[in-house]
Coordinates of C-alpha atoms and ligand atoms in Angstrom, one line a residue:
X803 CA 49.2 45.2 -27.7
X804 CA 45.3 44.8 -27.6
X805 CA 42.9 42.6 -25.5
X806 CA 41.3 40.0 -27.4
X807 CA 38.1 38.8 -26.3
X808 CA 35.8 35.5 -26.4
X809 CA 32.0 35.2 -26.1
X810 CA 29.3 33.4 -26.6
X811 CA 27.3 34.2 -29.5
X812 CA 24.0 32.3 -28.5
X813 CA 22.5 31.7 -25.4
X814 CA 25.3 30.8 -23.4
X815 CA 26.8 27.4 -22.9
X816 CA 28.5 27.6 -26.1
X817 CA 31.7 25.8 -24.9
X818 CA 33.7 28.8 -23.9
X819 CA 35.6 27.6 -21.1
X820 CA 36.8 24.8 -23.3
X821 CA 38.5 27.3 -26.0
X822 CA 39.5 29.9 -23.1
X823 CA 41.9 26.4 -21.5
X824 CA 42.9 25.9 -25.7
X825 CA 43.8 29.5 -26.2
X826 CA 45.3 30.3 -22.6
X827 CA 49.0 28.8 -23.6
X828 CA 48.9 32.2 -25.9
X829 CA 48.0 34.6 -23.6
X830 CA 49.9 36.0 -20.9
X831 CA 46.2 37.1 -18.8
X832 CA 42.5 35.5 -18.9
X833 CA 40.4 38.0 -17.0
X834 CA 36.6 37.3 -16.4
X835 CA 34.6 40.8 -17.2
X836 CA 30.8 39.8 -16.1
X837 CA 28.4 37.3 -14.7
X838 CA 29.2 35.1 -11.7
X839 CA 28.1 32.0 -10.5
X840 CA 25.7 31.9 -12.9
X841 CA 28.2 31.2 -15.8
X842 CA 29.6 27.0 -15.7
X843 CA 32.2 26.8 -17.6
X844 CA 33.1 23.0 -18.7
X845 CA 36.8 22.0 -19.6
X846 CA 38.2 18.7 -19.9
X847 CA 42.3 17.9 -20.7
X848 CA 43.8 15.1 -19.7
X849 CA 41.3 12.6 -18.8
X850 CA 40.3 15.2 -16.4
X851 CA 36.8 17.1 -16.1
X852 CA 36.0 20.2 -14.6
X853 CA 33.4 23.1 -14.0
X854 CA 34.5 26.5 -13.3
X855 CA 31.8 29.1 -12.4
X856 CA 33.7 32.3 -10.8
X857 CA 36.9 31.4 -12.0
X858 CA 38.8 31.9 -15.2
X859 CA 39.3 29.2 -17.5
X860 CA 43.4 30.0 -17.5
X861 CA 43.6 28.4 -14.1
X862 CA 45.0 24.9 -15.6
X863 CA 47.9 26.8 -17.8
X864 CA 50.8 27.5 -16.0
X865 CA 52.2 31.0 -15.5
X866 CA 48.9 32.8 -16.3
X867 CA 47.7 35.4 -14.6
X868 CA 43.7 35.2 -13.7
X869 CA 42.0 38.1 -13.3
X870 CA 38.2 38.8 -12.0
X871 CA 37.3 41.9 -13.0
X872 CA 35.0 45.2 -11.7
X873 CA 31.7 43.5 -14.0
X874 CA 31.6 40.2 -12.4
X875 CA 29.6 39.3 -9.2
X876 CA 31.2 37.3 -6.7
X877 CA 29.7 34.7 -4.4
X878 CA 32.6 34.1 -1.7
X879 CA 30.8 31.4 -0.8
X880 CA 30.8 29.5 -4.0
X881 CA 34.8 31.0 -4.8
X882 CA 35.4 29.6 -1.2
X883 CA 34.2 26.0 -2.3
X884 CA 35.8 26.3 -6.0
X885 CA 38.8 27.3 -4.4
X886 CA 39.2 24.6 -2.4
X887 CA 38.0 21.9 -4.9
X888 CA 40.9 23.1 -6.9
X889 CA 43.3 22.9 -4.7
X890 CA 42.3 19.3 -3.1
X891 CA 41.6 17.9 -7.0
X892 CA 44.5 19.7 -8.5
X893 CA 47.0 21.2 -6.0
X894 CA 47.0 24.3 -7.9
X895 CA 46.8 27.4 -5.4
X896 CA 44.5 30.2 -7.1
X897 CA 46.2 32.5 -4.2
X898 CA 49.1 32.5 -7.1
X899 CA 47.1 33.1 -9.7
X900 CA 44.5 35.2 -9.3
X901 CA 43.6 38.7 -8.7
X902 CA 40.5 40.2 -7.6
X903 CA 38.9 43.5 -8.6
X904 CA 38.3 45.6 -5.6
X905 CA 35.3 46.6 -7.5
X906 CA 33.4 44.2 -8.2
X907 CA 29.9 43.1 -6.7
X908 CA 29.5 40.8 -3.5
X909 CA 26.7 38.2 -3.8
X910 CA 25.4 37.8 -0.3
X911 CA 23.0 35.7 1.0
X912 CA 20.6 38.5 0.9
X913 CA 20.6 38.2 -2.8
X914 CA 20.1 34.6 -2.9
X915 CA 16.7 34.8 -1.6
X916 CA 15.3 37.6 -3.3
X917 CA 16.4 35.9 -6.6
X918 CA 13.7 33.3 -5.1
X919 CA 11.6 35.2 -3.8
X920 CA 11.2 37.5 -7.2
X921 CA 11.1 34.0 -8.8
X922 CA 8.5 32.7 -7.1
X923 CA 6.2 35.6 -7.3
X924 CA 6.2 35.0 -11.5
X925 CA 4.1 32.2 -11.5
X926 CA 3.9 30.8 -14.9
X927 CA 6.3 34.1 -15.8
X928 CA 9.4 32.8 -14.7
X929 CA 12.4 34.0 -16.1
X930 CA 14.1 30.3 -14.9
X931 CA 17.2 32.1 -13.4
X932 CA 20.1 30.1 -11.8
X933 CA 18.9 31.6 -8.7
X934 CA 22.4 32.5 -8.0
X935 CA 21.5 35.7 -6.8
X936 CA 22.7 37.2 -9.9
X937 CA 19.6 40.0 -10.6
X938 CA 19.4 41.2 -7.2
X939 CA 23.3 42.2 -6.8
X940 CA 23.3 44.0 -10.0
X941 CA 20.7 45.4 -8.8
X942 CA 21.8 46.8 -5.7
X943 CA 25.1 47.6 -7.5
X944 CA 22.8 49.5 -10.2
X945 CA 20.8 51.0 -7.4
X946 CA 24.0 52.4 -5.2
X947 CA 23.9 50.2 -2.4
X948 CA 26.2 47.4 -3.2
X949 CA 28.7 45.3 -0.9
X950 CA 32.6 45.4 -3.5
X951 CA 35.1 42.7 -2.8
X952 CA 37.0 46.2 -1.4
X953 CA 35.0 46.4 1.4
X954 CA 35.8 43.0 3.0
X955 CA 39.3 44.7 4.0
X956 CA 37.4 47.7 5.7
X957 CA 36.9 47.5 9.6
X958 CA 33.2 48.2 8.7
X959 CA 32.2 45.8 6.9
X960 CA 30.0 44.5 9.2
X961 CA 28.0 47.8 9.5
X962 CA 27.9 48.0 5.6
X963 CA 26.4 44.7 5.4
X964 CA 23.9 45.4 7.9
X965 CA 23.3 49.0 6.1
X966 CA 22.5 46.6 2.7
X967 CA 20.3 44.5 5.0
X968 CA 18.5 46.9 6.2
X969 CA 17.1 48.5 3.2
X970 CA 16.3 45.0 1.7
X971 CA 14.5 44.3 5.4
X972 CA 12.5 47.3 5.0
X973 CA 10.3 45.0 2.7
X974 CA 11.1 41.7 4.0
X975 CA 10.0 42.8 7.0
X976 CA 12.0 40.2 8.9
X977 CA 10.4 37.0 7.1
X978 CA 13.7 35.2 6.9
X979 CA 14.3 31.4 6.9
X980 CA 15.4 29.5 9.4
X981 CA 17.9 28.8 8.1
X982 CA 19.4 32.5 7.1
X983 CA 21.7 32.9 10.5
X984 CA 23.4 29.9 9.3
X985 CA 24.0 31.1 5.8
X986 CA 24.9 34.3 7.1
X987 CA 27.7 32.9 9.4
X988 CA 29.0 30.7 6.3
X989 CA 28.8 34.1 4.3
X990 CA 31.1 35.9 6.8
X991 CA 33.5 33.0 6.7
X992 CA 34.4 33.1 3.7
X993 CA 34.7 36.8 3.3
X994 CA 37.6 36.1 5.5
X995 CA 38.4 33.7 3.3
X996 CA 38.6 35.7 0.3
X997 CA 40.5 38.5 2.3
X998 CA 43.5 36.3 1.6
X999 CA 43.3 36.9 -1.8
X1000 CA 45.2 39.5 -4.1
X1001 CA 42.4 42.2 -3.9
X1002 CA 43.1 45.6 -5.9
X1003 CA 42.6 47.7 -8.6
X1004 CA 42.7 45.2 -12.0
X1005 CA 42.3 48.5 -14.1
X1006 CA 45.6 49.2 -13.3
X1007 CA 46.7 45.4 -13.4
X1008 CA 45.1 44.9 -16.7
X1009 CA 46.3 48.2 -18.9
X1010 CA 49.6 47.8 -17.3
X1011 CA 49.7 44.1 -19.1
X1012 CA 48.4 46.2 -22.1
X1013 CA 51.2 48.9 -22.2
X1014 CA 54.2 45.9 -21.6
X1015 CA 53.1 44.4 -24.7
X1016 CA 51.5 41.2 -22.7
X1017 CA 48.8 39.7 -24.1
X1018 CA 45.4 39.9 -22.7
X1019 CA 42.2 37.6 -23.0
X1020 CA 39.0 38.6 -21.8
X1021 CA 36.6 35.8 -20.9
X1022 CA 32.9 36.3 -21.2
X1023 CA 29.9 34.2 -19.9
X1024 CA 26.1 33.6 -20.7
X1025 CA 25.7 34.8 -24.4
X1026 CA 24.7 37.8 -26.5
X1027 CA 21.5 36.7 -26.9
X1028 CA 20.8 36.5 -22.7
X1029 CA 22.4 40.5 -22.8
X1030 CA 20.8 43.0 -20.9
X1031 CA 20.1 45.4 -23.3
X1032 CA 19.9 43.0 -26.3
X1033 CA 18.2 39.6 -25.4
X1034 CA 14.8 38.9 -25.3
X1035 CA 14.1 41.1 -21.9
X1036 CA 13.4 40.1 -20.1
X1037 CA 14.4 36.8 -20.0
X1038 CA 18.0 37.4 -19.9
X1039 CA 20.8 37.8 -17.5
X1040 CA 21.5 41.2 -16.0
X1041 CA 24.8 41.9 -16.8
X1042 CA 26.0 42.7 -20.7
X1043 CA 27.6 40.1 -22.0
X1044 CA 28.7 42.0 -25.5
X1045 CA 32.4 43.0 -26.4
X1046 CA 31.3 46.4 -24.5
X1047 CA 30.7 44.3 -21.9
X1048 CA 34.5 43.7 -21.2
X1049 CA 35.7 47.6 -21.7
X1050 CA 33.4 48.4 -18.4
X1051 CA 34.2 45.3 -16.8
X1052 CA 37.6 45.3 -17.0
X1053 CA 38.2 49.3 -17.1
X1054 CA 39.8 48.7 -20.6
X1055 CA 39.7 51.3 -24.1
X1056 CA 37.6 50.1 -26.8
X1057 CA 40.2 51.2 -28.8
X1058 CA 42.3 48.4 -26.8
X1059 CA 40.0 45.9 -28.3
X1060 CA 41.2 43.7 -30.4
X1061 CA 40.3 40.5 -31.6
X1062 CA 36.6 39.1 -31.0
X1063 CA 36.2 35.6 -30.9
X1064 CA 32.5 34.6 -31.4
X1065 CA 31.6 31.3 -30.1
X1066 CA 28.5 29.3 -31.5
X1067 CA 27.4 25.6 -31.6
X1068 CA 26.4 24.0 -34.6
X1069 CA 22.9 24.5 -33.1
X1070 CA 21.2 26.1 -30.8
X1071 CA 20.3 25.7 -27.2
X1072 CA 19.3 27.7 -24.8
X1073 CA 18.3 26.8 -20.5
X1074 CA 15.5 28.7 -18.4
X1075 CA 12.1 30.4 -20.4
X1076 CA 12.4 32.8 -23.1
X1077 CA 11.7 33.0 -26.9
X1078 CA 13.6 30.6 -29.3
X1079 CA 12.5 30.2 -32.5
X1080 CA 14.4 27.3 -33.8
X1081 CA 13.4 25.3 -30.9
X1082 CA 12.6 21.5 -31.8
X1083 CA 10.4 19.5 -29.6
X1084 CA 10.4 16.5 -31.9
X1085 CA 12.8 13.3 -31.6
X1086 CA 15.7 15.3 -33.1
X1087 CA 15.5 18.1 -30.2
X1088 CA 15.8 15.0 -27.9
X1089 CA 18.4 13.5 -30.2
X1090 CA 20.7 16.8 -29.9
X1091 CA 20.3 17.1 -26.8
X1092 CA 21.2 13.4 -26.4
X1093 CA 24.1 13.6 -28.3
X1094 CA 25.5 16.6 -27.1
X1095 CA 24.8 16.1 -23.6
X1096 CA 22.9 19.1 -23.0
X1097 CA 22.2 19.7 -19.4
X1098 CA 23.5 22.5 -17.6
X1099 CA 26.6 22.5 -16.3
X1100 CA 25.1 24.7 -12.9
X1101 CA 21.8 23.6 -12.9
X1102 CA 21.7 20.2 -14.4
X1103 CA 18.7 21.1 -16.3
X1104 CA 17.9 19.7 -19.5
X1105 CA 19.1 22.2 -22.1
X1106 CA 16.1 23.6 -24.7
X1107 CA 17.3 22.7 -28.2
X1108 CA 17.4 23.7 -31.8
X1109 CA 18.5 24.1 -35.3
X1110 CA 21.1 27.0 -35.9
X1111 CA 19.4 30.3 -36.3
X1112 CA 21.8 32.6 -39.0
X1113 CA 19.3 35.7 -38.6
X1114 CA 20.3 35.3 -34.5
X1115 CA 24.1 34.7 -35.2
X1116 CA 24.3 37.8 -37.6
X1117 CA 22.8 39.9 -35.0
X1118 CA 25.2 38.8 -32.3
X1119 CA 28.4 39.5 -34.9
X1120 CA 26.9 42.5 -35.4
X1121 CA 26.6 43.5 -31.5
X1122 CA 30.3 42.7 -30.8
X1123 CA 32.0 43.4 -33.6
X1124 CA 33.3 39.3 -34.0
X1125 CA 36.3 38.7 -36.0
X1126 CA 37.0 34.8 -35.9
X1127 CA 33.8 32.4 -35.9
X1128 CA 34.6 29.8 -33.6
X1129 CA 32.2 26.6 -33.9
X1130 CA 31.4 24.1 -31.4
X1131 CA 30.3 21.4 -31.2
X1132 CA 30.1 20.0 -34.9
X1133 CA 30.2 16.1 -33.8
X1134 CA 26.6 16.3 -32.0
X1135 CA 24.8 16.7 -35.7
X1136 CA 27.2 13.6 -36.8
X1137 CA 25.0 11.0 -38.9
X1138 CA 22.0 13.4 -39.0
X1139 CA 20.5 12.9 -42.6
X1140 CA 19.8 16.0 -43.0
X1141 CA 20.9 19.4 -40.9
X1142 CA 19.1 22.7 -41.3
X1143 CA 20.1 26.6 -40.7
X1144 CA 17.0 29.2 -40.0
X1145 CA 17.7 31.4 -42.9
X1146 CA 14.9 34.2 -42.0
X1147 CA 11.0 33.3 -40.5
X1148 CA 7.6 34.6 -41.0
X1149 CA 6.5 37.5 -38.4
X1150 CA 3.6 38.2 -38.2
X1151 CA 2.8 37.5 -41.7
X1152 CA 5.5 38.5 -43.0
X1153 CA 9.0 37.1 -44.2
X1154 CA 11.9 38.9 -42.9
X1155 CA 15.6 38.4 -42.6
X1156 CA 16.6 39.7 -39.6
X1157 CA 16.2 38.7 -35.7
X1158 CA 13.6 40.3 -34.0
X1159 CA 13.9 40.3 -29.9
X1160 CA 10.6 41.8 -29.0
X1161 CA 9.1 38.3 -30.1
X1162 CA 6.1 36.2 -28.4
X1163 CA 7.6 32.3 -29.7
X1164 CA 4.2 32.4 -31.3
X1165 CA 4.6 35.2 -33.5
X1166 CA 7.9 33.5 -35.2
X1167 CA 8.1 30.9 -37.6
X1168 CA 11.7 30.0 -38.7
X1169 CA 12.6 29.7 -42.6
X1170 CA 14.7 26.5 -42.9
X1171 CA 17.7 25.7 -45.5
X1172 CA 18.4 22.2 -45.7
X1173 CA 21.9 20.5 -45.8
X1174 CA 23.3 17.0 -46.2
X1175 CA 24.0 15.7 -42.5
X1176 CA 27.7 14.5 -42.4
X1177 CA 29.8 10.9 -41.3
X1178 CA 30.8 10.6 -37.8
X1179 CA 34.2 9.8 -39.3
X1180 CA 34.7 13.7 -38.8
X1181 CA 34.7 13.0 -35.2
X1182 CA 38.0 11.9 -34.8
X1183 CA 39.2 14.1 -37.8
X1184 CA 42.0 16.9 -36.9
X1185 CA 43.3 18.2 -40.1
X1186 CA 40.7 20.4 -42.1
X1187 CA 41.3 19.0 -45.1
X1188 CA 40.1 15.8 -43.9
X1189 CA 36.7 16.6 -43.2
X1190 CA 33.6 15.7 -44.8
X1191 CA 32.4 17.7 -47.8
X1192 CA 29.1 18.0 -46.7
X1193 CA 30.7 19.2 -43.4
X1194 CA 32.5 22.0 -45.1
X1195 CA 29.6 22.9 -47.4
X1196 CA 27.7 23.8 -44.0
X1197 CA 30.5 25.8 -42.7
X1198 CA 31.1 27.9 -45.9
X1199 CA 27.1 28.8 -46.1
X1200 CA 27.9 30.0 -42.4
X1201 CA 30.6 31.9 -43.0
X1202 CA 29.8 33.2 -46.5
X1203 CA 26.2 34.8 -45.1
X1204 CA 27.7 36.2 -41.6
X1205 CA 31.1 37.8 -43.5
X1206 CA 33.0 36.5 -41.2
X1207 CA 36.1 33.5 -41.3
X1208 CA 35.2 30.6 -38.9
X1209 CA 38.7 30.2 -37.4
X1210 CA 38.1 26.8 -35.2
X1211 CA 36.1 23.6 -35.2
X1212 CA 35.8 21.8 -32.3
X1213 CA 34.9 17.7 -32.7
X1214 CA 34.6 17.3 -28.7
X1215 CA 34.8 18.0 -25.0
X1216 CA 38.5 17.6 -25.0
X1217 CA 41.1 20.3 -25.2
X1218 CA 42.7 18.5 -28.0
X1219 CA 39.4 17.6 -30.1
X1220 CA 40.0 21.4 -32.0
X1221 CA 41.0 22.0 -35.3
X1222 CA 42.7 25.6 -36.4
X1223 CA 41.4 26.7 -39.6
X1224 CA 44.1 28.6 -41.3
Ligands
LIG669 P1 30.3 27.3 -21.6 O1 29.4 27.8 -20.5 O2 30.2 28.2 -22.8 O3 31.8 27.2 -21.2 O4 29.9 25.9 -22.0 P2 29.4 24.7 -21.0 O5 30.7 24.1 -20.4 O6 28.4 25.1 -20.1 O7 28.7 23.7 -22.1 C1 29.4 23.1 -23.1 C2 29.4 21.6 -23.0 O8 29.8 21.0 -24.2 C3 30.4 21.1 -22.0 O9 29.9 19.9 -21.4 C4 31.6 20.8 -22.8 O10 32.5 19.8 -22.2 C5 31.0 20.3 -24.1 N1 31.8 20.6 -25.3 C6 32.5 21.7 -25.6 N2 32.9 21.6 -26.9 C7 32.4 20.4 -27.4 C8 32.4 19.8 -28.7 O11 33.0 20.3 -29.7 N3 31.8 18.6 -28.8 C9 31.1 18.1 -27.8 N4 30.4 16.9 -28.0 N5 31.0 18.6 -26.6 C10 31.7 19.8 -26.4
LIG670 P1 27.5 30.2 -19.2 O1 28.5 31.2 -18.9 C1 23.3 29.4 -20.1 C2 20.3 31.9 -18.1 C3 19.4 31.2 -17.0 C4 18.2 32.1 -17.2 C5 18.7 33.5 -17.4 C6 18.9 34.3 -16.2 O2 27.7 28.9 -18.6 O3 27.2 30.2 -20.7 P2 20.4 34.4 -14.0 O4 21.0 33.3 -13.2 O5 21.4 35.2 -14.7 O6 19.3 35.1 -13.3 O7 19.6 33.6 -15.2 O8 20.0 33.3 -18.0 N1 21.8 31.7 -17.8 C7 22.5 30.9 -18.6 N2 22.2 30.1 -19.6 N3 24.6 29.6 -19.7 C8 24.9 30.5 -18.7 O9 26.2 30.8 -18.4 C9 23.8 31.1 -18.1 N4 23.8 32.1 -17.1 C10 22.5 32.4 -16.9 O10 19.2 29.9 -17.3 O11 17.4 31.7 -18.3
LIG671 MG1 27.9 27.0 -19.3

């Protein structure tokens, strides 16, 4: 048995917490491999509504096992308050069903306010981070001197906190906020908070699932176009979000690899600065982002948006190795007259079909294909054969140019508005 693995195939936000809650009834594990609080995950079943950021989107299935693995960094403060929001909106006890790498990367307060600090010295050069603390923990983790979830259950954890502190100190030279003590007090708290928690070694947990034939899903967050190594650097996030991505975050083969499920919208958005050259800042940017309610689900932030960019998508299959499309998000562009697909741009001069990420937005100007919009009778449509033809003639030009069969539609927010493609 293999572990199959979702991501995002744009800029994030491509509605993978809603397909890891449709696909969880089929898996026997969902284990987050990177990111952490960064990442909101949106899900909605059941007249219900609900953000995950640190926790896996199997929470809501029963009998799963939820794992977050050696990649991801973790904010006990935020899992403290998630935690808890669970339990008082849900009753469901995430001390049953979850299991926390002993390896992965404490966020502490520390981090929070150099991610603002760095941020705030940009200027007009801000890379319009969650502010999360993200950057600064992988850094430290990068750099040797991070805090793991292990430590908590040392009796030094104290001293290795204030060894961290002391090396970020040596240039803050003691300018904290008023406020720090406080958030440093809230900070131990809930590392005694998350001591209660299943803490060990997932490797083990995870290729022990593998080897009894149980079937694993890895969950990713942000998108291949915000990785590392392969975004537009650097406005990206700092972890790699690519199918790689979930070997080293989960300590797993890649010959264990088995499915890739790229996620996409329709269109395109992306949050925070950074190149995007489908980018609309006409009405029908504001009517997407209308429509599909595009504001971040962490931030609240008005969402940057687009037409579909193939040149981009292509890339991303490329990077990960994708072998279902899955496409979100198709009822946003419902009653548009007319839809387009970037099909290549003009560089600097010249017209090429591939996705450049050393770009200035300048540079780029995006090659459109135009389609027949389709009816918003789609909507509410949950049997392929049902939908639109103009519909399908945009999902076979898709599919035809990236080589690869899109496997899912999904008409809406809720778990049920998803249709299988056989
Ligand atoms: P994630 O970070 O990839 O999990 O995505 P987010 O949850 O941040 O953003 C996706 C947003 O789109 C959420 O508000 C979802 O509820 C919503 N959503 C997901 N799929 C669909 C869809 O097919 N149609 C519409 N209209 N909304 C969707
Ligand atoms: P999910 O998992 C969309 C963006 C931020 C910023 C850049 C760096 O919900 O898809 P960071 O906080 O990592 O320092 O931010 O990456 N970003 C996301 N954009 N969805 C996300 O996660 C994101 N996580 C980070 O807006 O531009
Ligand atoms: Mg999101």
């Amino acid at each position: 048995m293999q572990v199959d693995v979702l991501l995002g195939l744009q800029w994030g936000d491509e509605g993978k917490g809603k397909i890891v809650d449709f696909l969880a009834p089929n898996y026997s594990v969902i284990a987050r491999f990177q990111g952490g609080p960064n990442a909101g995950h949106t899900l909605e079943f059941n007249g219900n509504k609900h953000v995950l950021h640190q926790i896996p989107s199997g929470i809501f299935r029963e009998n799963k096992e939820n794992i977050i693995g050696n990649g991801v960094v973790l904010d006990p403060v935020n899992f403290m308050k998630e935690v808890e929001d669970i339990y008082n909106k849900f009753g469901i006890d995430l001390k049953d069903c979850l299991i926390i790498s002993n390896k992965a990367q404490l966020i502490s307060p520390i981090h929070k306010l150099l991610d603002k600090l760095l941020e705030d010295s940009k200027g007009d050069k801000k890379i319009g981070s969650t502010l999360k603390g993200i950057g600064p923990t992988y850094q430290d983790k990068i750099g040797r001197q991070g805090l793991r979830v292990g430590d908590v259950l040392s009796k030094f954890f104290i001293n290795k906190y204030k060894d961290q502190k002391s090396t970020h100190d040596y240039f803050l030279k003691g300018n904290y906020p008023s406020d720090f003590i406080e958030k440093e007090n809230l900070f131990f708290k809930a590392v005694d908070f998350l001591k209660e928690f299943n803490i060990t070694d997932t490797e083990y947990v995870v290729n022990n699932h593998i080897k009894k034939n149980n079937k694993v899903l890895a969950e990713g967050a942000q998108g291949t176009l915000l990785d590392i190594d392969f975004g537009s650097y650097p406005f990206v996030t700092s972890s790699n979000t690519t199918t790689a991505g979930a070997c080293v975050g989960l300590g797993v083969s890649p010959k264990k690899i088995g499915n890739v499920f790229g996620i996409f919208k329709a269109y395109c958005t992306r949050v925070g600065a950074g190149p995007f050259p489908t980018e609309l800042f006409d009405q029908v940017g504001k009517n997407i982002g209308i429509n599909g309610n595009e504001f971040g689900s962490t931030t609240g932030r008005s969402r940057r948006c687009g037409w579909l960019d193939l040149p981009a998508l292509k890339y991303s299959v490329m990077l990960n190795g994708v072998t279902d499309l899955y496409m979100m998000k198709s009822d946003v562009l419902s009653d548009f007259k007319t839809v387009n697909i970037c099909i290549g741009y003009k560089y600097k001069g010249k017209d090429i079909d591939y996705f450049p990420t050393l770009i200035e937005s300048e540079d780029i100007i995006p090659i459109y294909k135009s389609f027949n919009g389709w009816s918003s009778n789609i909507n509410n449509c949950r049997n392929y054969n049902n939908l639109d033809q103009e519909f399908k003639d945009y999902i076979n030009f898709i599919q035809d140019n990236l080589g690869v069969p899109i496997k899912l539609i999904s008409l809406g927010p809720d778990r049920e508005a998803t249709i299988l493609v056989n």
